[in-house]
Short mmCIF file of C-alpha atoms in Angstrom, two decimals:
data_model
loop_
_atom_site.label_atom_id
_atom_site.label_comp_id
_atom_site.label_asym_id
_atom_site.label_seq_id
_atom_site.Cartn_x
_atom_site.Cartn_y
_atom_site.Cartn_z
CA UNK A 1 -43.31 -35.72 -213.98
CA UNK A 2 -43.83 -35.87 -210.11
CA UNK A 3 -46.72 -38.09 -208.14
CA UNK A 4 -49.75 -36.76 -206.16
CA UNK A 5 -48.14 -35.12 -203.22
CA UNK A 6 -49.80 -34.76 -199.85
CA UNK A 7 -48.34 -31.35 -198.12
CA UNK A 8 -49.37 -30.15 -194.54
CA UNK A 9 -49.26 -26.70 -194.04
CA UNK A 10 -46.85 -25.56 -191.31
CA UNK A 11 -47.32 -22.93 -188.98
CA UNK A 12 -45.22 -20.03 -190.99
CA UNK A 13 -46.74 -21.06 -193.64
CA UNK A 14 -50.34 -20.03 -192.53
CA UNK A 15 -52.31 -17.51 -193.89
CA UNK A 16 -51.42 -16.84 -197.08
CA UNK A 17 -53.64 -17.62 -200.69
CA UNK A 18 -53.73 -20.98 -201.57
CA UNK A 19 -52.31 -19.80 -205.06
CA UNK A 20 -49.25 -17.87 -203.54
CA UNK A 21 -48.12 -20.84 -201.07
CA UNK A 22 -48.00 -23.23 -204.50
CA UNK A 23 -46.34 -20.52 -206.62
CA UNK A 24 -43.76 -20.52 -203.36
CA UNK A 25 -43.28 -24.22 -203.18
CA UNK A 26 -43.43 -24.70 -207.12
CA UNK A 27 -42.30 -21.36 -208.48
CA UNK A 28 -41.95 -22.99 -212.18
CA UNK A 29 -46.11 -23.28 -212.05
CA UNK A 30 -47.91 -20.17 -213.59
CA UNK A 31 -51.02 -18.32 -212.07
CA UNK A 32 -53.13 -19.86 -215.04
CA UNK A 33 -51.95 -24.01 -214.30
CA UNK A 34 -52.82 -23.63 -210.82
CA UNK A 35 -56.40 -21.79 -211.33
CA UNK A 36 -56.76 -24.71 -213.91
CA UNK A 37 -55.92 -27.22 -211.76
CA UNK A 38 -58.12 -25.64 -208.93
CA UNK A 39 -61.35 -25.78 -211.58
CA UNK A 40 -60.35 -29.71 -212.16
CA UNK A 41 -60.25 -30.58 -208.97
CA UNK A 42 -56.99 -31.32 -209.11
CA UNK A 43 -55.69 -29.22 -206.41
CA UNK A 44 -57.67 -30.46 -202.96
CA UNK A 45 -57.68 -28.87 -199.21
CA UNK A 46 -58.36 -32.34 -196.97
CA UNK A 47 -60.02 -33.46 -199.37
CA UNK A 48 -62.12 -30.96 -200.45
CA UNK A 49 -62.56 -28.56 -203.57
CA UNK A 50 -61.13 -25.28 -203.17
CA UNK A 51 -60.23 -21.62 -204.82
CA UNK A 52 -57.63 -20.75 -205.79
CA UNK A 53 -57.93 -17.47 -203.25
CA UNK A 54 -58.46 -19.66 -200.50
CA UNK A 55 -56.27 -18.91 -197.23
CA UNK A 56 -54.40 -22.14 -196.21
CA UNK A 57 -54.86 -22.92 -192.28
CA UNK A 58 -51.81 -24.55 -190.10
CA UNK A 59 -52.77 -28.46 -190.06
CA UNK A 60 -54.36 -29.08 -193.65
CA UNK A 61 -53.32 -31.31 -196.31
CA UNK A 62 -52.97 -30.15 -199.90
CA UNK A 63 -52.96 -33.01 -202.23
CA UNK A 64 -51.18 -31.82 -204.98
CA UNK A 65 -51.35 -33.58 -208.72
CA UNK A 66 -48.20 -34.56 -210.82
CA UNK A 67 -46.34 -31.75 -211.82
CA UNK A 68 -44.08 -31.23 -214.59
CA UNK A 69 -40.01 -31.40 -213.43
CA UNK A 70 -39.01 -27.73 -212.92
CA UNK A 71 -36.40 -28.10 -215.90
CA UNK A 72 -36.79 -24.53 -217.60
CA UNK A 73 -34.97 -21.79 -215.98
CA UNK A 74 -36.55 -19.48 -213.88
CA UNK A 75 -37.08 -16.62 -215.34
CA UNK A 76 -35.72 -13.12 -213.51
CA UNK A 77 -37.40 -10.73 -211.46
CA UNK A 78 -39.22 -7.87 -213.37
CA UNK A 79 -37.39 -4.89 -213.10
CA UNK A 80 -39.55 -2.05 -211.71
CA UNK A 81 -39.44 0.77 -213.47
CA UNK A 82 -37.74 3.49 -211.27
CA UNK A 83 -40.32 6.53 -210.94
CA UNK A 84 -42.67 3.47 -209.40
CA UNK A 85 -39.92 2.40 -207.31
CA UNK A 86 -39.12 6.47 -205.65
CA UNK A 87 -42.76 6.20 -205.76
CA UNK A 88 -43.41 4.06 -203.44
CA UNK A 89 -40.63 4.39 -201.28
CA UNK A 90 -41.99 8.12 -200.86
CA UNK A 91 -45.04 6.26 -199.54
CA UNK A 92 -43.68 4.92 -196.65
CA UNK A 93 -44.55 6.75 -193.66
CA UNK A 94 -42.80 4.32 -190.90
CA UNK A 95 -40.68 1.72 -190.90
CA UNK A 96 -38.35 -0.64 -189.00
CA UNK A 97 -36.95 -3.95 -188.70
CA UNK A 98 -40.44 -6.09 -189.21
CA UNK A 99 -42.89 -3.87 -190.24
CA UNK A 100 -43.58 -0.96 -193.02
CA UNK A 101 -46.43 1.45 -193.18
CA UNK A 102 -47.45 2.53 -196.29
CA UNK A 103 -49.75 6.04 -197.35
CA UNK A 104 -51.11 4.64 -200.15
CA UNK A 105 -51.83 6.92 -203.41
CA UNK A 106 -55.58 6.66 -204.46
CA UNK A 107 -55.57 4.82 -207.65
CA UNK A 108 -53.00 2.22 -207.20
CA UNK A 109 -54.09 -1.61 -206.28
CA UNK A 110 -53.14 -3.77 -203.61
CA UNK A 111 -52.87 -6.58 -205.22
CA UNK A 112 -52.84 -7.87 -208.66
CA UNK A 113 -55.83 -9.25 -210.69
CA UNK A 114 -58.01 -8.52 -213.52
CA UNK A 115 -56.13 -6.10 -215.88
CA UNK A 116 -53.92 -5.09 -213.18
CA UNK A 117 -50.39 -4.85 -213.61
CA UNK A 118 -49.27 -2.07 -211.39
CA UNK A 119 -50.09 -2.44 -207.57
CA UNK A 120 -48.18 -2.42 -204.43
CA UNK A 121 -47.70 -6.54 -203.96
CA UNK A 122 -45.73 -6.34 -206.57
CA UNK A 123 -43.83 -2.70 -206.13
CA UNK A 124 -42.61 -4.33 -202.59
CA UNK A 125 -39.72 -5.61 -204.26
CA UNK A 126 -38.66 -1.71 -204.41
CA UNK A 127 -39.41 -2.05 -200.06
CA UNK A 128 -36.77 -4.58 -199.15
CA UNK A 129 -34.09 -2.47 -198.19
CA UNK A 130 -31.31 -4.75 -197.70
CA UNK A 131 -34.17 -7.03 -196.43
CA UNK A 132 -33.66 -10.91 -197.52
CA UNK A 133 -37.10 -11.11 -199.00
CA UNK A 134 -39.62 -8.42 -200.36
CA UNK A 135 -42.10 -7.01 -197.51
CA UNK A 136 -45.31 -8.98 -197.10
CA UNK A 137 -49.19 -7.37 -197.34
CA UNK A 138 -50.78 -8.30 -194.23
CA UNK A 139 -54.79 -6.47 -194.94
CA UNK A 140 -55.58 -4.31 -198.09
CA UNK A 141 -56.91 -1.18 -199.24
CA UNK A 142 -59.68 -0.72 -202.11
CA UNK A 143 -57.96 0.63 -205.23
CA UNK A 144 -59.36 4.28 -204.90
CA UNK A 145 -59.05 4.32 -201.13
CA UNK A 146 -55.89 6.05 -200.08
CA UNK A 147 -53.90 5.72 -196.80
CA UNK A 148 -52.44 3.34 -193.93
CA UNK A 149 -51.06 0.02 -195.74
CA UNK A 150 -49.01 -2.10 -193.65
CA UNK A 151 -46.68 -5.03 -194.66
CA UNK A 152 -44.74 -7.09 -192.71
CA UNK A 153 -40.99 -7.57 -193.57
CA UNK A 154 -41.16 -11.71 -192.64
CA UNK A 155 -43.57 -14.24 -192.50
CA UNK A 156 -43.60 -14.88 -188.68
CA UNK A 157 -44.66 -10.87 -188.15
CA UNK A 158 -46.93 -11.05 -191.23
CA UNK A 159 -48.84 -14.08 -189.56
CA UNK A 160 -48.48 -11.98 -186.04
CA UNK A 161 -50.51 -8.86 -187.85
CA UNK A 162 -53.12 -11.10 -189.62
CA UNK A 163 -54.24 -12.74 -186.29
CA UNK A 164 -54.31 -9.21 -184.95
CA UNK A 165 -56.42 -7.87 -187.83
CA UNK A 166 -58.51 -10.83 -187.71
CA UNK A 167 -59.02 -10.49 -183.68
CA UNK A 168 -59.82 -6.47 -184.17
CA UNK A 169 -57.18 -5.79 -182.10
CA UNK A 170 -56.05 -2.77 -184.24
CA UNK A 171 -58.47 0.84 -184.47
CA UNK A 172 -58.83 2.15 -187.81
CA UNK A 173 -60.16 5.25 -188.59
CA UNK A 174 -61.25 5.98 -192.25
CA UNK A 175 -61.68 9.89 -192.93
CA UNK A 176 -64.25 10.32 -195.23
CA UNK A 177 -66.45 13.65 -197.40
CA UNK A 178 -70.12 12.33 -197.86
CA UNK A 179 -73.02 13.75 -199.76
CA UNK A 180 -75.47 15.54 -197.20
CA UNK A 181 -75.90 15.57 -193.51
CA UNK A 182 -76.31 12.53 -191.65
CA UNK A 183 -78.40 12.53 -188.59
CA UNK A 184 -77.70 11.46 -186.16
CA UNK A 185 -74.34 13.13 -186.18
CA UNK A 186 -72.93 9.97 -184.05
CA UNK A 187 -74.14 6.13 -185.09
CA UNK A 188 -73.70 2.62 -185.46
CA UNK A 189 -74.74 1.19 -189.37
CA UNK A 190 -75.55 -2.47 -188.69
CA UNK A 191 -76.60 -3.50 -192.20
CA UNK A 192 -75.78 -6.99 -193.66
CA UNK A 193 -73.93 -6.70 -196.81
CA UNK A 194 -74.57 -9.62 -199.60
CA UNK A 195 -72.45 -9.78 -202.53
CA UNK A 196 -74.48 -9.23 -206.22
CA UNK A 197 -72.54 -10.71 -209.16
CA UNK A 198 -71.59 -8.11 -211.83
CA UNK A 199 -73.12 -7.86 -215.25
CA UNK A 200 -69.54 -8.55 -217.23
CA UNK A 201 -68.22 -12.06 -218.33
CA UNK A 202 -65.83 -12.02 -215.38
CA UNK A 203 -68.17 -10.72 -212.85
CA UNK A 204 -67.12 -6.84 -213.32
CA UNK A 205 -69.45 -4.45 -211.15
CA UNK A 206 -70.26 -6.96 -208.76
CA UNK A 207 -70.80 -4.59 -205.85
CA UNK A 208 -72.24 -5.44 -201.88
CA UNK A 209 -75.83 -4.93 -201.17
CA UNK A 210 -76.83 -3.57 -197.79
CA UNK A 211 -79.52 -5.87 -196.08
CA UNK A 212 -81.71 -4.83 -192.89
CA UNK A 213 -80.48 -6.33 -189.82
CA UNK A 214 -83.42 -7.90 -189.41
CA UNK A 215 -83.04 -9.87 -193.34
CA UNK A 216 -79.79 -11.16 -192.17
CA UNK A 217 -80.24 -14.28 -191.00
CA UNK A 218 -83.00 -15.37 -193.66
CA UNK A 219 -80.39 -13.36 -197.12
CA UNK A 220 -78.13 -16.21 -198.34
CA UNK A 221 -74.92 -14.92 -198.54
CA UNK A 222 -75.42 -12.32 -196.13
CA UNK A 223 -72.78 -11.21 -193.59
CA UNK A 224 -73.28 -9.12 -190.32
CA UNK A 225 -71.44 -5.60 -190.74
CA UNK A 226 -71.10 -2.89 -188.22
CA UNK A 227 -69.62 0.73 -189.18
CA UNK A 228 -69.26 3.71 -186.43
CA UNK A 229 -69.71 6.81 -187.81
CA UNK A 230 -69.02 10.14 -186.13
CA UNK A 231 -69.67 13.69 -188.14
CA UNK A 232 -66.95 16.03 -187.95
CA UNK A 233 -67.44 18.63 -189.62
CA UNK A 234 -70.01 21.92 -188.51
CA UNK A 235 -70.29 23.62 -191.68
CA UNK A 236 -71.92 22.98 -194.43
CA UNK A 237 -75.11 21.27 -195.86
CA UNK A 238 -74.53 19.53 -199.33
CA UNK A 239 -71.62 17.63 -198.10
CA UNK A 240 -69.88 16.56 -194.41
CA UNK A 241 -66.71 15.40 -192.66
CA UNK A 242 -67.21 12.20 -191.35
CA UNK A 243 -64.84 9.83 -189.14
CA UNK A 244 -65.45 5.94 -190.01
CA UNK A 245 -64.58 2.68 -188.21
CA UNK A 246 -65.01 -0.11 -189.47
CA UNK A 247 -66.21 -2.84 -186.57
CA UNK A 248 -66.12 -5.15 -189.06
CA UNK A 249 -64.07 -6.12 -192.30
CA UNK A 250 -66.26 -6.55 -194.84
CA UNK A 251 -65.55 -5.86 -198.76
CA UNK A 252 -66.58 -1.99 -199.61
CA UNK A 253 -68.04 -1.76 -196.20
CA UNK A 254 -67.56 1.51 -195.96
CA UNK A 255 -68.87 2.84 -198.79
CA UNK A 256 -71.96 0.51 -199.33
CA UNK A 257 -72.58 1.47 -195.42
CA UNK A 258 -72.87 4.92 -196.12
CA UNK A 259 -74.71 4.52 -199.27
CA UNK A 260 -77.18 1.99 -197.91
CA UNK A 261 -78.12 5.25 -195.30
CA UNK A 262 -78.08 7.87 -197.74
CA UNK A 263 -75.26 9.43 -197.61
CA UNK A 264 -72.29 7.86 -200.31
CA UNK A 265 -68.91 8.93 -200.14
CA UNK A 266 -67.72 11.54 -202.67
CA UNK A 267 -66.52 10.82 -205.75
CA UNK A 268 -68.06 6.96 -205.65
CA UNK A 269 -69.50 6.43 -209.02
CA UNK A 270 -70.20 2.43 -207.95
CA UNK A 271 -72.23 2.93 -204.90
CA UNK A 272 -72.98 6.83 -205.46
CA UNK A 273 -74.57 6.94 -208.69
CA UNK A 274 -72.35 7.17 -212.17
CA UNK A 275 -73.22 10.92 -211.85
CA UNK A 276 -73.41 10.87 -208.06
CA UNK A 277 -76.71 11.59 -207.71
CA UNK A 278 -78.71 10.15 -204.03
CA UNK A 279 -81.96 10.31 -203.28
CA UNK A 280 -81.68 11.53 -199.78
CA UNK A 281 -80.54 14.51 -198.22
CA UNK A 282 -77.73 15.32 -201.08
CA UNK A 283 -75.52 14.24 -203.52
CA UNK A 284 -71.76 13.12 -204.48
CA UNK A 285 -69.43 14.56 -206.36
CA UNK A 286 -71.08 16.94 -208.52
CA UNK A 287 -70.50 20.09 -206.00
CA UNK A 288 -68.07 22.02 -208.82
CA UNK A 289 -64.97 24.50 -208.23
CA UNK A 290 -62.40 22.63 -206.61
CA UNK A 291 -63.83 19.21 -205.37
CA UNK A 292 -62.59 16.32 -207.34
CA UNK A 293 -64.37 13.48 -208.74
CA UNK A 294 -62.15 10.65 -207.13
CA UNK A 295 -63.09 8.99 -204.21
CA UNK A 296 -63.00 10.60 -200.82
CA UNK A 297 -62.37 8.08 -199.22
CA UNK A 298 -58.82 7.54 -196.92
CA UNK A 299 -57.63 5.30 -193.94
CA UNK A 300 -56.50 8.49 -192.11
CA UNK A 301 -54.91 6.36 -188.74
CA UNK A 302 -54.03 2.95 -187.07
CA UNK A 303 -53.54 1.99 -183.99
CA UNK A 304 -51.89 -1.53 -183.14
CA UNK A 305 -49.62 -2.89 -180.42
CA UNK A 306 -46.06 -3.84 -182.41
CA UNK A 307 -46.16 -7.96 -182.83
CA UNK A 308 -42.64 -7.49 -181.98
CA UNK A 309 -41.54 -5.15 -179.09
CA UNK A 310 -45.51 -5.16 -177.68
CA UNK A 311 -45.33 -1.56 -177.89
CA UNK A 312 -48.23 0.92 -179.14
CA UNK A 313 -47.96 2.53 -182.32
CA UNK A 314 -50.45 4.88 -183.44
CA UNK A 315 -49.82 6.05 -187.62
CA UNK A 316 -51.39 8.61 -189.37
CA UNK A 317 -51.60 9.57 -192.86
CA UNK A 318 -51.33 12.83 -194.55
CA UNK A 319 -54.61 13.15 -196.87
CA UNK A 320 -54.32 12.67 -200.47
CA UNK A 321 -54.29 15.94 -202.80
CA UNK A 322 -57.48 15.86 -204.07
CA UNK A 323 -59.08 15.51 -200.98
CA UNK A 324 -56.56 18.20 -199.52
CA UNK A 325 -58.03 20.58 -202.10
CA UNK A 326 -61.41 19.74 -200.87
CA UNK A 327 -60.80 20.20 -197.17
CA UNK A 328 -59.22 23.78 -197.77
CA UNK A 329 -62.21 24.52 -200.04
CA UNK A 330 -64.72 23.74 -196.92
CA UNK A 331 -62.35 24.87 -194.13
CA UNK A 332 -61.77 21.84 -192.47
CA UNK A 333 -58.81 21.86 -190.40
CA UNK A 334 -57.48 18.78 -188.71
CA UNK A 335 -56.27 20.35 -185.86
CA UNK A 336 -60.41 21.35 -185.32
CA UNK A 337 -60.93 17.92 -184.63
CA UNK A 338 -59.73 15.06 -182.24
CA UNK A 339 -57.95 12.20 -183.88
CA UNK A 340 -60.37 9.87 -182.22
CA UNK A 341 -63.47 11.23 -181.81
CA UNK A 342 -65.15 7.93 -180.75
CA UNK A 343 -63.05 8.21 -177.41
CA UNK A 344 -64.66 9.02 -173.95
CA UNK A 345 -68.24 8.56 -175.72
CA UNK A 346 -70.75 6.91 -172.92
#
């Protein structure tokens, strides 16, 4: 058995879940010890109480508690199966020596948590190629949300692209089939968005809340959030073709955004309606012939200067079948439409 240890967090080691730098400094100590120990107290950030999810900052201290000697042999790598691992190597839309950019299939996690098993963090492995260490997620995706995933392939350039996510240095644009006609057909959606705890003994359904700018400031828990929106589509009146940027990072931004003004994205039963009803100018999903019920929802391009050569890269993703059925079905053409069309706008 070790004695209380006192770690400070280097600089490449910055930026990453509290949980995954332990399991990477103690890789004998299982997900469950360290949320244990988290719950205790055991596990301290200068001093303080903390989640396991917390991100660890260059400069702080984790105490850590005795641990158990790492005397059991570690047990192998999990084979992944190969149909996942062609899988998601037929994902990857760009790569090179630091970075990899992933079109993510709708369907398929980020990350790993409750119930899931199968999700790209832990697919990477099938990403190294001939790398020393598996590719690193540097933002994330909603599960049903397909398109641009990027991971760095080493922790200096994973720690490059966080800052730049976290300065809004990058342009995302989200493509996006919504239930009825929003008006104006260009905006700004400045609703605060406040987390509401699910109904389920783990907190399943918890969902964001959209508050009026002007609640903000007096909601606990409430965060600024700021979505452009830009309607792309001419035809049609039960559902559009919108272009989405997200200003701001917020969980399900997106899709409570467009919810909160009346207009959900199809196919979202949480912030839709289970049967996609909305009580403004239309509805979700429930349009028939050849319009799916999954979410319509995709990160269609990103724009980023490379952490590496300082070069501009601009990515864009193919759309996902079921919303490629949907866009022949309304005659929506990407080449009817510019790939920003936020640009040159007074």
């Amino acid at each position: 058995m070790s004695g209380v240890q006192t770690i400070e967090i280097s600089p490449d080691e910055a930026d990453q879940r509290l949980d995954r730098w332990l399991r990477r400094r103690f890789p004998h100590l299982g997900q469950g010890r360290i949320e244990k120990m988290c719950r205790k107290g055991e596990i301290r950030i200068d001093g303080a109480r903390v989640k396991p999810s917390a991100r660890v900052v260059a400069g702080q201290v984790v105490r850590v508690p005795p641990l158990p000697e790492d005397d059991a042999p570690r047990p192998a790598r999990t084979a992944i199966p190969d149909a996942d691992a062609q899988m998601i190597r037929n994902a990857v839309l760009w790569r090179d020596d630091h970075i990899i950019a992933l079109n993510k299939p709708p369907g398929l996690p980020t990350q790993g948590g409750s119930g899931q098993t199968r999700h790209v963090d832990g697919l990477a492995e099938a990403l190294r190629f001939g790398a020393v260490e598996k590719p690193r997620l540097v933002h994330r995706l909603d599960k049903d949300t397909s398109g641009i995933l990027l991971l760095a392939r080493d922790r200096k350039v994973a720690g490059a692209l966080a800052e730049t996510f976290r300065a809004r240095e990058t342009r995302k644009i989200y493509w996006a089939a919504v239930a009825g006609v929003p008006a104006p057909r260009m905006g700004t959606i400045r609703f605060g968005l406040v987390k509401a705890q699910g109904h389920g003994g783990a907190g399943e359904g918890e969902k964001m809340h959209c508050v009026h700018p002007r609640e903000i400031d007096n909601t606990p828990g409430a965060k600024r959030a700021t979505t452009d929106y830009s309607v792309l589509s001419a035809l049609g009146g039960r559902v559009r073709w919108v272009a989405l940027v997200p200003v701001t990072g917020r969980t399900h931004q997106l899709r409570a955004h467009m919810a909160g003004i009346g207009h959900p994205v199809v196919g979202d039963g949480k912030y839709g309606g289970s049967g996609q009803e909305n009580p403004g100018d239309g509805w979700g999903a429930g349009l028939g012939g050849e319009i799916s019920r999954k979410l319509h929802l995709h990160a269609r391009s990103l724009r980023l200067r490379h952490p590496v050569t300082g070069r501009m890269l601009t990515l864009t993703a193919p759309l996902p079948e079921h919303m490629e059925r949907t866009w022949a079905m309304m005659d929506w053409r990407a080449g009817d439409v510019p790939a920003d069309p936020f640009e040159d706008v007074e």
